Coordinates of C-alpha atoms in Angstrom, one line a residue:
T14 CA -47.1 -20.1 -19.3
N15 CA -45.0 -17.6 -17.4
T16 CA -42.4 -15.3 -19.0
T17 CA -39.7 -15.3 -16.4
P18 CA -37.3 -12.4 -16.2
K19 CA -33.6 -12.9 -15.9
K20 CA -33.3 -13.7 -12.2
E21 CA -36.9 -14.2 -11.1
R22 CA -36.8 -17.7 -9.8
L23 CA -34.5 -17.1 -6.8
E24 CA -35.8 -18.7 -3.6
T25 CA -37.2 -16.5 -0.8
E26 CA -38.4 -17.4 2.7
N27 CA -42.0 -16.3 1.9
T28 CA -42.8 -16.6 -1.8
T29 CA -45.8 -14.6 -2.8
I30 CA -46.3 -16.5 -6.0
K31 CA -48.3 -19.7 -5.5
F32 CA -49.0 -22.6 -7.8
K33 CA -51.7 -25.2 -7.8
K34 CA -50.7 -28.8 -7.7
H35 CA -52.8 -31.2 -9.7
P36 CA -55.6 -32.8 -7.6
D37 CA -54.0 -36.2 -8.1
F38 CA -50.5 -35.0 -7.3
N39 CA -50.2 -36.4 -3.8
K40 CA -52.0 -39.6 -4.7
Y41 CA -49.5 -40.3 -7.5
W42 CA -46.2 -39.0 -6.1
Y43 CA -46.7 -40.0 -2.4
A44 CA -47.8 -43.6 -3.0
G45 CA -44.5 -44.9 -1.6
K46 CA -43.2 -45.8 -5.1
A47 CA -40.7 -44.5 -7.6
E48 CA -41.5 -44.0 -11.3
I49 CA -39.1 -45.8 -13.6
T50 CA -39.1 -45.3 -17.4
S51 CA -36.6 -46.8 -19.9
Y52 CA -35.8 -45.4 -23.3
K53 CA -33.7 -46.4 -26.3
I54 CA -31.4 -43.5 -27.2
S55 CA -29.1 -42.5 -30.1
Q56 CA -26.3 -40.6 -28.3
V57 CA -24.0 -38.0 -30.0
R58 CA -20.3 -38.3 -29.0
Y59 CA -17.2 -37.2 -30.9
G60 CA -19.0 -36.4 -34.1
E61 CA -20.8 -39.7 -34.3
I62 CA -24.1 -41.3 -33.1
Y63 CA -24.1 -44.4 -30.9
E64 CA -27.0 -46.5 -29.7
G65 CA -27.7 -47.0 -26.0
T66 CA -30.3 -47.0 -23.2
A67 CA -31.5 -44.3 -20.8
V68 CA -33.5 -44.7 -17.6
N69 CA -35.3 -41.9 -15.7
I70 CA -36.2 -42.5 -12.1
F71 CA -38.5 -40.0 -10.4
V72 CA -39.3 -40.2 -6.7
T73 CA -40.3 -37.9 -3.9
E74 CA -38.2 -37.6 -0.8
D75 CA -37.6 -35.5 2.3
F76 CA -34.4 -33.5 2.1
L77 CA -32.2 -31.8 4.7
P78 CA -31.7 -28.2 3.5
E79 CA -28.4 -27.7 5.5
K80 CA -26.7 -31.0 5.0
Q81 CA -28.3 -31.3 1.5
V82 CA -28.8 -35.0 1.7
K83 CA -31.9 -37.3 1.9
A84 CA -33.4 -37.2 5.4
D85 CA -33.3 -40.5 7.4
Y86 CA -36.0 -39.2 9.8
Q87 CA -39.0 -36.9 9.6
N88 CA -38.3 -33.4 10.8
D89 CA -40.1 -30.1 10.5
K90 CA -37.1 -28.6 8.8
N91 CA -37.1 -31.2 6.0
V92 CA -37.9 -29.9 2.5
P93 CA -40.2 -32.0 0.3
I94 CA -38.4 -32.6 -3.1
L95 CA -38.8 -34.4 -6.3
K96 CA -35.7 -36.2 -7.3
L97 CA -34.7 -37.3 -10.8
N98 CA -32.0 -39.8 -11.3
S99 CA -31.3 -39.8 -15.0
T100 CA -28.9 -42.5 -16.4
K101 CA -27.4 -43.3 -19.8
K102 CA -25.4 -46.2 -21.0
F103 CA -23.8 -46.4 -24.5
T104 CA -20.6 -47.6 -26.2
T105 CA -18.4 -45.6 -28.6
G106 CA -16.5 -48.3 -30.4
I107 CA -15.1 -50.3 -27.5
Y108 CA -15.5 -47.5 -24.9
P109 CA -18.5 -48.1 -22.6
Y110 CA -19.9 -44.9 -21.2
S111 CA -22.0 -44.7 -18.0
L112 CA -23.6 -41.3 -17.1
M113 CA -25.8 -40.3 -14.2
T114 CA -27.4 -37.0 -13.2
S115 CA -29.2 -36.5 -9.9
T116 CA -31.4 -33.4 -9.5
F117 CA -33.1 -32.6 -6.2
S118 CA -35.9 -30.0 -6.7
P119 CA -38.3 -28.6 -4.1
I120 CA -41.9 -29.3 -4.8
D121 CA -42.3 -25.5 -4.6
V122 CA -41.4 -24.8 -8.2
H123 CA -40.5 -21.2 -7.4
K124 CA -37.5 -22.4 -5.6
N125 CA -34.3 -23.5 -7.3
A126 CA -32.9 -27.0 -7.1
I127 CA -31.1 -27.6 -3.8
K128 CA -28.5 -30.0 -5.2
I129 CA -27.4 -31.5 -8.5
S130 CA -24.7 -34.1 -9.2
F131 CA -23.3 -35.5 -12.5
S132 CA -20.9 -38.3 -13.0
S133 CA -19.4 -39.9 -16.2
Q134 CA -17.4 -43.1 -16.2
E135 CA -15.6 -44.5 -19.2
W136 CA -12.3 -46.2 -19.9
C137 CA -10.2 -43.0 -20.0
G138 CA -11.4 -42.0 -16.5
N139 CA -14.1 -40.2 -14.4
T140 CA -15.7 -36.8 -14.5
F141 CA -17.7 -35.6 -11.4
V142 CA -19.7 -32.4 -10.8
Q143 CA -21.7 -31.4 -7.8
L144 CA -23.7 -28.2 -7.2
N145 CA -24.9 -27.2 -3.8
N146 CA -27.4 -24.3 -3.5
R147 CA -26.2 -22.1 -0.7
D148 CA -25.7 -18.3 -0.7
D149 CA -24.9 -18.8 -4.4
Y150 CA -24.4 -22.0 -6.4
E151 CA -21.2 -23.7 -5.2
I152 CA -19.9 -26.2 -7.8
Q153 CA -17.1 -28.7 -7.4
F154 CA -15.7 -30.1 -10.7
Y155 CA -13.3 -33.0 -11.1
S156 CA -12.0 -34.5 -14.3
Y157 CA -9.0 -36.3 -15.8
F158 CA -8.8 -34.0 -18.8
E159 CA -6.0 -31.3 -18.7
S160 CA -8.3 -28.9 -20.6
N161 CA -11.1 -29.6 -18.1
T162 CA -9.1 -29.5 -14.9
D163 CA -10.3 -29.8 -11.3
R164 CA -11.8 -26.5 -9.9
N165 CA -14.4 -24.9 -7.6
I166 CA -16.9 -22.6 -9.2
N167 CA -19.4 -20.1 -7.7
L168 CA -22.3 -18.9 -9.8
E169 CA -25.3 -16.6 -9.4
K170 CA -28.6 -18.4 -9.1
Y171 CA -30.0 -18.5 -12.6
I172 CA -32.4 -21.1 -13.9
L173 CA -30.8 -24.6 -14.1
E174 CA -31.6 -26.7 -17.2
N175 CA -31.4 -29.8 -15.0
E176 CA -34.3 -28.6 -12.8
I177 CA -36.6 -28.0 -15.7
W178 CA -37.3 -31.8 -16.0
N179 CA -38.6 -31.9 -12.4
Q180 CA -40.6 -28.7 -12.8
L181 CA -42.3 -30.1 -15.9
R182 CA -43.5 -33.1 -13.8
I183 CA -44.7 -30.9 -11.0
S184 CA -46.3 -27.9 -12.7
P185 CA -45.7 -27.4 -16.4
E186 CA -47.8 -24.2 -16.5
N187 CA -45.0 -22.6 -14.4
L188 CA -42.2 -23.5 -16.8
P189 CA -40.1 -20.3 -17.6
T190 CA -40.5 -19.1 -21.2
G191 CA -39.1 -16.2 -23.2
K192 CA -35.6 -14.8 -23.3
L193 CA -33.8 -16.2 -20.3
Q194 CA -30.4 -16.8 -18.7
I195 CA -30.1 -20.6 -18.2
I196 CA -27.2 -22.8 -16.9
P197 CA -27.2 -25.7 -19.3
S198 CA -27.2 -29.4 -18.2
F199 CA -24.2 -30.6 -16.4
E200 CA -23.9 -33.6 -18.8
Y201 CA -23.6 -31.2 -21.7
L202 CA -21.2 -28.8 -20.0
G203 CA -19.0 -31.6 -18.6
L204 CA -18.7 -33.8 -21.6
N205 CA -18.2 -31.0 -24.1
H206 CA -15.7 -29.0 -22.0
K207 CA -17.9 -25.9 -21.9
K208 CA -17.6 -23.1 -19.3
F209 CA -20.0 -23.5 -16.4
Q210 CA -22.0 -20.3 -16.6
A211 CA -25.5 -19.1 -17.6
Y212 CA -26.1 -18.6 -21.3
E213 CA -28.7 -16.6 -23.1
A214 CA -31.5 -18.8 -24.2
M215 CA -35.0 -18.7 -25.7
A216 CA -37.6 -21.1 -24.2
K217 CA -41.1 -21.9 -25.2
L218 CA -43.9 -24.4 -24.5
I219 CA -45.8 -25.8 -27.4
T220 CA -48.9 -27.9 -27.2
Q221 CA -49.8 -30.4 -29.9
D222 CA -52.8 -32.8 -29.6
S223 CA -52.1 -34.9 -26.5
V224 CA -48.5 -33.7 -25.9
M225 CA -46.6 -30.6 -24.9
I226 CA -43.1 -29.8 -26.1
Y227 CA -40.8 -27.6 -24.0
E228 CA -37.9 -26.2 -26.1
I229 CA -34.8 -24.3 -25.1
N230 CA -32.5 -22.8 -27.7
Y231 CA -29.0 -21.5 -26.9
P232 CA -27.8 -19.4 -29.8
K233 CA -24.2 -19.0 -28.6
L234 CA -23.8 -22.8 -28.0
Q235 CA -25.7 -23.7 -31.2
R236 CA -27.7 -26.1 -29.1
T237 CA -31.4 -26.9 -28.8
L238 CA -33.2 -29.2 -26.2
K239 CA -36.7 -30.4 -26.8
I240 CA -38.6 -32.4 -24.1
T241 CA -41.9 -34.0 -25.1
A242 CA -44.4 -34.9 -22.4
T243 CA -48.1 -35.8 -22.1
K244 CA -50.4 -32.9 -21.7
S245 CA -52.4 -34.6 -19.0
F246 CA -51.2 -35.5 -15.5
P247 CA -48.8 -37.0 -14.5
Y248 CA -47.1 -35.2 -17.5
T249 CA -45.1 -38.3 -18.4
I250 CA -41.9 -37.6 -20.5
E251 CA -42.4 -39.4 -23.8
S252 CA -39.1 -38.5 -25.5
W253 CA -36.5 -35.7 -25.9
E254 CA -33.9 -34.6 -28.4
E255 CA -30.8 -32.5 -28.1
I256 CA -29.3 -30.9 -31.2
I257 CA -25.6 -29.9 -30.9
I258 CA -22.6 -29.2 -33.0
S259 CA -20.1 -32.1 -32.5
R260 CA -16.8 -32.0 -34.4
G261 CA -18.2 -29.5 -36.9
K262 CA -21.4 -31.5 -37.6
Q263 CA -24.9 -30.8 -36.4
L264 CA -26.2 -34.0 -34.8
T265 CA -29.1 -35.0 -32.7
T266 CA -29.3 -37.1 -29.5
N267 CA -32.8 -38.6 -29.1

């Protein structure tokens, strides 16, 4: 594993740090198909746990770096990316929630995600967040909550928790470990009305039998994320759990 200093993973025109893709990487990820995996989840919301479903869709695409959208045509300036569309559906009492996060990460794991969007729909209203990676991170945030009002945010380019999921699928040996500054997932920040910023975190990669577990702990947020994936390629995500404090109780989404 790599111990990544505070601001190491900023993109540069000519990165000197290289990584080796698995020999079967192109055969698996460029077969013209998307990988779709469904999960049963127990989701924490408002101090309770609710049953639901999650679906992760991974697919490779060509991305336009300036417009920051999927390319319709081949072009030398296109950036090869791995996209994760992560969806969740659950009901709190009579309230149906629908969540979706899209993360567009360059195949070069030493470059930060180019774009991330998160949306939440439920009977009270909508929340929408979009990050564009330009000179810094440009974030647009929209919500119906007074305490979580519409705003534009500019952040320095720290590690993004959302991009960790893609990096794990591309090159787990390059996952950042140690004491880090990480911007937590947009789902967590948006739904829990937390400030969009980097937080101090401790990250580690643990191997157990046929699986590996990537763990991030945020002391200030009293939050821990653990992602379990197969140790062998294509590093399939088997499960995950998120431990948070919700209405004074420590509860786990898994």
